[in-house]
mmCIF file of C-alpha atoms in Angstrom:
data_model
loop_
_atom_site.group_PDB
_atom_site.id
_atom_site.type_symbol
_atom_site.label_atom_id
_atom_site.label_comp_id
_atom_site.label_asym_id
_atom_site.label_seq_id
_atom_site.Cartn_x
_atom_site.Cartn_y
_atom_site.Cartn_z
ATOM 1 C CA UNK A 1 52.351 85.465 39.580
ATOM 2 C CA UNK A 2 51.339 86.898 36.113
ATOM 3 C CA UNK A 3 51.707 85.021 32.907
ATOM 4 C CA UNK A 4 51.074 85.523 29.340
ATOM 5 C CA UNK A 5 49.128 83.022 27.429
ATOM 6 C CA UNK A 6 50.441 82.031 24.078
ATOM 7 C CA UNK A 7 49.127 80.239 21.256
ATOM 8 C CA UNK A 8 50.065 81.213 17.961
ATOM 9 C CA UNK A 9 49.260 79.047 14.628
ATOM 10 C CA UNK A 10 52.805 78.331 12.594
ATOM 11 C CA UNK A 11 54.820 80.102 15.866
ATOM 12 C CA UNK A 12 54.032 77.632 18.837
ATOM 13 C CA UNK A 13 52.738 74.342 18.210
ATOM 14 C CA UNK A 14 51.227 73.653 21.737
ATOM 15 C CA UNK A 15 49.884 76.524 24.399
ATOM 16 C CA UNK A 16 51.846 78.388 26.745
ATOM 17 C CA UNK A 17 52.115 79.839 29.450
ATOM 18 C CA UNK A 18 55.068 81.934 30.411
ATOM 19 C CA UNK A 19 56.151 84.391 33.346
ATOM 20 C CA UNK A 20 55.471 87.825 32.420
ATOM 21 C CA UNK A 21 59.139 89.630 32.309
ATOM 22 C CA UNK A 22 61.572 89.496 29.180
ATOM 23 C CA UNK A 23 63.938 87.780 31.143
ATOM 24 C CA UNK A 24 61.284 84.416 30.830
ATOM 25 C CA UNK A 25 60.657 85.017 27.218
ATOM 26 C CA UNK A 26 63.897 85.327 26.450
ATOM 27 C CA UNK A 27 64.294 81.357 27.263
ATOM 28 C CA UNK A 28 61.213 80.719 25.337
ATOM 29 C CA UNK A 29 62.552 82.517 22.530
ATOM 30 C CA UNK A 30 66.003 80.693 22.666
ATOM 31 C CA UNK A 31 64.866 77.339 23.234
ATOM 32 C CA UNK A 32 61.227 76.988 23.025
ATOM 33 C CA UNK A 33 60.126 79.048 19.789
ATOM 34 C CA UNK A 34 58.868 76.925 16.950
ATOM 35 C CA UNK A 35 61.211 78.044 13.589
ATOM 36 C CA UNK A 36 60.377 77.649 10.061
ATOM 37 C CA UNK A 37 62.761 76.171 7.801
ATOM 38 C CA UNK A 38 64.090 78.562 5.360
ATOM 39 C CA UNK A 39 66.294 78.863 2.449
ATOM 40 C CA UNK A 40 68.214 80.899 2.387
ATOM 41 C CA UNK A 41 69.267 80.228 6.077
ATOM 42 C CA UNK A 42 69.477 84.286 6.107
ATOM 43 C CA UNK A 43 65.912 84.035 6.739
ATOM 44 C CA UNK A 44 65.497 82.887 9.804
ATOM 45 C CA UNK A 45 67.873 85.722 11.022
ATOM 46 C CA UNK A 46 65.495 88.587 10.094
ATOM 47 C CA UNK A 47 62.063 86.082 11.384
ATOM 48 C CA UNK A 48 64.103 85.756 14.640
ATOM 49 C CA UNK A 49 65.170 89.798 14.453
ATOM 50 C CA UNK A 50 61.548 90.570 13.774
ATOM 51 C CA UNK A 51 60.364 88.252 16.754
ATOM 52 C CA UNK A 52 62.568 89.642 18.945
ATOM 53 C CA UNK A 53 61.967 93.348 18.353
ATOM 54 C CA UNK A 54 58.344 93.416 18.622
ATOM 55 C CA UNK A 55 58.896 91.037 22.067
ATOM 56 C CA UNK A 56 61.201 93.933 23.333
ATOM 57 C CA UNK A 57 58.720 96.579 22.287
ATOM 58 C CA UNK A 58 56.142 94.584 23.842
ATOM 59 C CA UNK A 59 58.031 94.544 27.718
ATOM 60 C CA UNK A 60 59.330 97.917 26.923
ATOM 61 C CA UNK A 61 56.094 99.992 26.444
ATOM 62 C CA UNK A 62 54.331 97.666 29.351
ATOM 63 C CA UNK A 63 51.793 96.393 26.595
ATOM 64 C CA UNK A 64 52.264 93.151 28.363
ATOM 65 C CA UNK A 65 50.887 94.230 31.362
ATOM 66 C CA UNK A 66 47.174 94.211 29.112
ATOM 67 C CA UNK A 67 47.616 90.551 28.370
ATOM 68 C CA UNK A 68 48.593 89.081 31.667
ATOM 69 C CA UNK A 69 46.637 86.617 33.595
ATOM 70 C CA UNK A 70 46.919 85.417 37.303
ATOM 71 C CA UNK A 71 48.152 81.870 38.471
ATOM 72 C CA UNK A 72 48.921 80.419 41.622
ATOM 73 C CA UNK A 73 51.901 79.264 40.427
ATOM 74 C CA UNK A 74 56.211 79.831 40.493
ATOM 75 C CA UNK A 75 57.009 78.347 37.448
ATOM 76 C CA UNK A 76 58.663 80.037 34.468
ATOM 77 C CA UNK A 77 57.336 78.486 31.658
ATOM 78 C CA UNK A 78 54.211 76.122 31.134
ATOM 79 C CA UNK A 79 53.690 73.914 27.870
ATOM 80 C CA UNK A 80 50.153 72.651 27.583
ATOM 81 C CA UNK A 81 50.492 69.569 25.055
ATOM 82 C CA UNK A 82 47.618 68.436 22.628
ATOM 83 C CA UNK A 83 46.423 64.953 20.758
ATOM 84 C CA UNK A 84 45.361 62.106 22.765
ATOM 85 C CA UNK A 85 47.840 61.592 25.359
ATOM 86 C CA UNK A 86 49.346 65.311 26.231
ATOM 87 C CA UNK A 87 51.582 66.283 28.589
ATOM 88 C CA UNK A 88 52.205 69.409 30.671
ATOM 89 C CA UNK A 89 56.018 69.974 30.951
ATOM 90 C CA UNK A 90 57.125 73.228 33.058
ATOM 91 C CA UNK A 91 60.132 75.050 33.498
ATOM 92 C CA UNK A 92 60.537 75.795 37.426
ATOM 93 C CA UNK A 93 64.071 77.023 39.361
ATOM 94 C CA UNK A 94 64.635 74.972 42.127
ATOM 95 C CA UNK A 95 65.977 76.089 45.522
ATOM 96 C CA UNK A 96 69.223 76.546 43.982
ATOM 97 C CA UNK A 97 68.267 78.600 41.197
ATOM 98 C CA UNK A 98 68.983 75.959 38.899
ATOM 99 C CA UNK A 99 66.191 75.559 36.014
ATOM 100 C CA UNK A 100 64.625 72.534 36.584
ATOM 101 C CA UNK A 101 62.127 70.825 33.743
ATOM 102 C CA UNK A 102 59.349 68.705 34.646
ATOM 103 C CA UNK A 103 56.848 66.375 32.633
ATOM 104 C CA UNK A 104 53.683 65.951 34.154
ATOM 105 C CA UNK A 105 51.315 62.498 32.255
ATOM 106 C CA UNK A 106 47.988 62.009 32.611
ATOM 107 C CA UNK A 107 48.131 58.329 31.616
ATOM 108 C CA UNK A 108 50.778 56.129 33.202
ATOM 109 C CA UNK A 109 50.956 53.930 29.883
ATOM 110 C CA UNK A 110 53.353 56.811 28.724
ATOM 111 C CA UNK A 111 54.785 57.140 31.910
ATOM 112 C CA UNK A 112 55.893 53.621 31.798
ATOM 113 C CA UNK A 113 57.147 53.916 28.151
ATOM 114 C CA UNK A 114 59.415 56.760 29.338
ATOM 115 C CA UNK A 115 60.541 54.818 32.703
ATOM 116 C CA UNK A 116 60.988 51.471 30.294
ATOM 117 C CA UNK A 117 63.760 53.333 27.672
ATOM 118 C CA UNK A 118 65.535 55.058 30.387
ATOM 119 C CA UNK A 119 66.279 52.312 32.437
ATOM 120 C CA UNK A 120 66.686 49.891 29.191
ATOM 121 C CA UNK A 121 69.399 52.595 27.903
ATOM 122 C CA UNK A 122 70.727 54.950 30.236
ATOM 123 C CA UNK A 123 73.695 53.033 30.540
ATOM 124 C CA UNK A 124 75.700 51.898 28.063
ATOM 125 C CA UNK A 125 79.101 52.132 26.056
ATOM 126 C CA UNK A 126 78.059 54.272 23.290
ATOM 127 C CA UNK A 127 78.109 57.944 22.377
ATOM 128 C CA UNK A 128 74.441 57.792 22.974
ATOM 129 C CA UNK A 129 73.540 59.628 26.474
ATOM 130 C CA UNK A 130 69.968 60.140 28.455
ATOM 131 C CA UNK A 131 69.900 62.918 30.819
ATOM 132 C CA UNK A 132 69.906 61.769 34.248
ATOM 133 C CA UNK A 133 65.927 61.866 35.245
ATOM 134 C CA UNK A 134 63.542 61.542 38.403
ATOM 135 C CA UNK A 135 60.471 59.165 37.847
ATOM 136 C CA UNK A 136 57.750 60.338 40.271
ATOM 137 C CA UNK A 137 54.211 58.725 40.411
ATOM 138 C CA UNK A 138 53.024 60.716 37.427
ATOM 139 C CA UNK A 139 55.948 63.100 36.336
ATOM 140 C CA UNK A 140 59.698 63.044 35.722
ATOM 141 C CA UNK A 141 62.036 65.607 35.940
ATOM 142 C CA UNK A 142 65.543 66.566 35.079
ATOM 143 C CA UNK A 143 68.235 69.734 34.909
ATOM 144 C CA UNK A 144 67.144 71.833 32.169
ATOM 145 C CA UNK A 145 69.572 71.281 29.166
ATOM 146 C CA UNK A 146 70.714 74.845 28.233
ATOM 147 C CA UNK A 147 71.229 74.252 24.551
ATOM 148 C CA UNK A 148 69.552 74.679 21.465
ATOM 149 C CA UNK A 149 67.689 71.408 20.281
ATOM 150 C CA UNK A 150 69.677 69.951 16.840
ATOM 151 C CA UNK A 151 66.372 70.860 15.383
ATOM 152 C CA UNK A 152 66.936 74.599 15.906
ATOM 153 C CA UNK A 153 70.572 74.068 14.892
ATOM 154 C CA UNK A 154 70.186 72.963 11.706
ATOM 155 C CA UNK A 155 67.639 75.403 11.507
ATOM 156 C CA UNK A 156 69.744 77.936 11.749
ATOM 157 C CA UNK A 157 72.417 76.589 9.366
ATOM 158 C CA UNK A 158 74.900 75.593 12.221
ATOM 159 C CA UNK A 159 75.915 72.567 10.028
ATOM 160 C CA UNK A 160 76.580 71.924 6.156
ATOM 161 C CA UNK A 161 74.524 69.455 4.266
ATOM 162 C CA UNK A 162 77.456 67.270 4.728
ATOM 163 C CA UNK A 163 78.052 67.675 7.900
ATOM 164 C CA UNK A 164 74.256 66.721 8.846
ATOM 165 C CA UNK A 165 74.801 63.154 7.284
ATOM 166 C CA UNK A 166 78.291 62.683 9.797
ATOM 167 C CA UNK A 167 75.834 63.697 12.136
ATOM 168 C CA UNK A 168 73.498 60.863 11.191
ATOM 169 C CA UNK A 169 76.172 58.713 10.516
ATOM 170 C CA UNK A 170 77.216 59.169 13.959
ATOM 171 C CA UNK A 171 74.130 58.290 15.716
ATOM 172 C CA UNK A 172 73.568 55.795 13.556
ATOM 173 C CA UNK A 173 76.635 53.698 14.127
ATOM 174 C CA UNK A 174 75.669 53.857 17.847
ATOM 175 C CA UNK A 175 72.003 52.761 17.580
ATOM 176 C CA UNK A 176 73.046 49.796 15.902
ATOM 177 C CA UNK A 177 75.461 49.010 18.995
ATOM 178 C CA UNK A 178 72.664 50.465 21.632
ATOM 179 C CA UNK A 179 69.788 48.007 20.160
ATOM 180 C CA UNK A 180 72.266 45.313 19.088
ATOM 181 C CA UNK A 181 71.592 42.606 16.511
ATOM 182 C CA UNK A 182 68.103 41.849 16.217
ATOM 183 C CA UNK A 183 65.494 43.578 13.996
ATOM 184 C CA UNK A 184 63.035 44.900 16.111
ATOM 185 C CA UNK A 185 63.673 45.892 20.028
ATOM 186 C CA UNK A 186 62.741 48.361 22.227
ATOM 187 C CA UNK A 187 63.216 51.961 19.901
ATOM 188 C CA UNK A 188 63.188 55.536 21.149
ATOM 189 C CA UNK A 189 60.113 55.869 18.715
ATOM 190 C CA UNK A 190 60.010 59.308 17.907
ATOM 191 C CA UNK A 191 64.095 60.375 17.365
ATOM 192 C CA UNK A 192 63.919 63.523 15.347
ATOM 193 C CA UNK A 193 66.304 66.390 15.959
ATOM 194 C CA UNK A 194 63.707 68.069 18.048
ATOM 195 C CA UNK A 195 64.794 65.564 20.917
ATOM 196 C CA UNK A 196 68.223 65.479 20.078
ATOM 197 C CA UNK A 197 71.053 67.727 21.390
ATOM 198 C CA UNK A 198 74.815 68.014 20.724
ATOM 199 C CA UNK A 199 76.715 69.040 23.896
ATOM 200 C CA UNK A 200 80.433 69.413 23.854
ATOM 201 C CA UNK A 201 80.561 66.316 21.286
ATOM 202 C CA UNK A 202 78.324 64.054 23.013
ATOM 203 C CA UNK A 203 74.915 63.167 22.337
ATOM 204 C CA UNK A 204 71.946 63.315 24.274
ATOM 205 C CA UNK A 205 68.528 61.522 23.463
ATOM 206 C CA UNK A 206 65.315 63.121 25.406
ATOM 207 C CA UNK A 207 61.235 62.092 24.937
ATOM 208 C CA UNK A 208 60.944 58.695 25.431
ATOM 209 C CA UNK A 209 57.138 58.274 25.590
ATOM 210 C CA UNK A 210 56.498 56.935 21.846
ATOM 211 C CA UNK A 211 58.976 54.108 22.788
ATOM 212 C CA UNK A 212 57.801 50.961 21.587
ATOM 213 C CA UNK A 213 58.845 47.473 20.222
ATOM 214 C CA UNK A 214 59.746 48.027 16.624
ATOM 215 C CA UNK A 215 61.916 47.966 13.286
ATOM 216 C CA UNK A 216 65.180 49.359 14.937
ATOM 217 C CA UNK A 217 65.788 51.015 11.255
ATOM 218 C CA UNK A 218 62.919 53.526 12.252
ATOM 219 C CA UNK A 219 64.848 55.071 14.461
ATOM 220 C CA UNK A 220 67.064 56.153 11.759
ATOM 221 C CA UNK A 221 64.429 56.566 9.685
ATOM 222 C CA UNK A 222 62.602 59.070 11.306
ATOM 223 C CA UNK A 223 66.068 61.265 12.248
ATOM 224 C CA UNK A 224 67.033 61.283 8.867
ATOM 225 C CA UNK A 225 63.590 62.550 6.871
ATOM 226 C CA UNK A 226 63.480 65.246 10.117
ATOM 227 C CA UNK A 227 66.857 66.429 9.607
ATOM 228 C CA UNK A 228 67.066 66.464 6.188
ATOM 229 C CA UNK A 229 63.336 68.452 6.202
ATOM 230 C CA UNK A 230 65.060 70.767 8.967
ATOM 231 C CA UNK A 231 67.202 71.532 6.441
ATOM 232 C CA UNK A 232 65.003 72.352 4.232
ATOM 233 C CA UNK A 233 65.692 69.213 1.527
ATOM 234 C CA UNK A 234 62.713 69.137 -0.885
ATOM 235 C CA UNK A 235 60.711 65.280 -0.838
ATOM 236 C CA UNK A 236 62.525 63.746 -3.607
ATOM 237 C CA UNK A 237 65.641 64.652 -2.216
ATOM 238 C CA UNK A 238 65.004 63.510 1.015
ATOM 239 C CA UNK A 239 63.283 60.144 -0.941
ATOM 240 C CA UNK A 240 67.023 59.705 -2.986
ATOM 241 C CA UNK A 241 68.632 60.025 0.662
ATOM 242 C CA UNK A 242 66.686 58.037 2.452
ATOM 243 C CA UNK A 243 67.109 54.978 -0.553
ATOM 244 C CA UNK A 244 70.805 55.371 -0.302
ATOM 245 C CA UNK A 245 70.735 54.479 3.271
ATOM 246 C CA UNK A 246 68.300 51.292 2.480
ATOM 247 C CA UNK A 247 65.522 53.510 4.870
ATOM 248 C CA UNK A 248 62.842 53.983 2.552
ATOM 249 C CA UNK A 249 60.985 51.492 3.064
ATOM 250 C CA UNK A 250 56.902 51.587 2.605
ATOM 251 C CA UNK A 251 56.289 49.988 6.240
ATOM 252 C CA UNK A 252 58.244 52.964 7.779
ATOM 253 C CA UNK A 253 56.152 55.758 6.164
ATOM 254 C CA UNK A 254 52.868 53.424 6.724
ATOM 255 C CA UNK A 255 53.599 53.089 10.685
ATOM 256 C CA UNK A 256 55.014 56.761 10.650
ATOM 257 C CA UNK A 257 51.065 58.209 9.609
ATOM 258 C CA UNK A 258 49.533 55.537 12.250
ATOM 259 C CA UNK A 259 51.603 56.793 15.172
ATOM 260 C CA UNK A 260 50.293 60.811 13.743
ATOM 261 C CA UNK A 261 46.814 59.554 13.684
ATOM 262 C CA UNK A 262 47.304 57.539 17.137
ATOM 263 C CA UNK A 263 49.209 60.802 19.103
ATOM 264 C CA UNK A 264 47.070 64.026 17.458
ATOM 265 C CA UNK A 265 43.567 62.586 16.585
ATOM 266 C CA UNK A 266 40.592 61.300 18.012
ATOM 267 C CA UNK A 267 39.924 57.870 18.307
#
């Protein structure tokens, strides 16, 4: 199977790999594309034009053909993490054509931090929801959620400034009934819009592996600076928000540059 190899500084934050017909990049453009934040939103229309364009172009004229490598492989689409603990997550169809996404560790601490929140919070009575997943030995997988991440909605200006803090609001009230009453539990650890997703007014929670025993208030923490950054708030703003909901607090933003320096540098 051919593939095209794709690393691009500012466009994709990890490497990729991805099956060498439009069809393929035409999911990686939807749903895997790294987008700028831009105000005006109008922006990101003619980035995402321009993107698309030359891709077309690019199949059209068979220039693609000059950058395609051989794998052994079937999948669709390979992302090749970095940091200290990456992971290798593909995008396969199964035998039912269904697009199947898998997460491949190479250290079962993660693993277990994954298998620990799912099985801690998968069910409960809130408006919280994990996607039904598969733990295997050293990978999980699930159905491929075909939806934008909230990340790329805000993005795009899907939702009004107000309508972001309902959001929040939203997921907020339910945290606080998911972890109940004490101050630090078992957190989702890294709960940023990028692993959130909005289906059909129900919310669904993926990435579990910086799950950890914590401040349940970081949770919100860390969604609110993300989506208020998504939406392209400049720092004090997003400082004045984040006082208003009591989240600024110097601990957060002190354990928030650890967990960087822990995930993407040496040690």
């Amino acid at each position: 199977m051919k593939y095209l190899k794709l690393k691009v500084a500012k466009l994709v934050e990890n490497e990729y790999l991805i099956r060498n017909d439009f069809e393929t990049f035409k999911i990686f453009y939807r749903f895997f594309l790294f987008r700028p934040v831009f105000k005006p939103k109008i922006l990101l229309f003619f980035f995402e034009s321009f993107i698309y364009i030359i891709a077309l172009v690019f199949f059209k004229l068979k220039i693609n053909l000059l950058f395609s490598k051989n794998f052994n492989n079937k999948f669709l689409i390979k992302r090749i993490g970095t940091g200290n603990y990456p992971s290798v997550v593909t995008l396969s169809k199964d035998t039912h054509k269904k697009l199947v996404i898998k997460k491949k560790f190479d250290n079962k601490n993660i693993l277990e931090r994954e298998l620990k929140y799912f099985s801690e919070y998968y069910n409960n009575d809130t408006a919280i929801n994990l996607p039904s997943f598969i733990f295997h030995k050293n990978f999980t997988e699930c159905f491929f959620i075909k939806v934008p991440s909230l990340s790329i909605e805000i993005k795009h200006g899907k939702y009004s400034k107000k309508q972001i803090f309902n959001i929040f609001e939203k997921i907020s009230f339910s945290l606080n009934i998911l972890y109940g009453s004490k101050n630090k539990c078992l957190i989702h650890g890294d709960l940023t819009p990028d692993n959130i997703y909005l289906i059909s007014g129900k919310v669904y929670f993926i990435d579990y592996s910086d799950s950890e025993i914590y401040f349940k208030n970081f949770d919100k923490f860390t969604l609110l600076n993300k989506m208020l950054k998504d939406y392209g708030e400049n720092k004090k703003k997003i400082l004045n928000c984040l006082d208003k909901y009591s989240l600024n607090k110097p601990e957060f933003w002190k354990h928030l540059r650890s967990k960087k320096i822990i995930k993407h540098h040496k040690l």
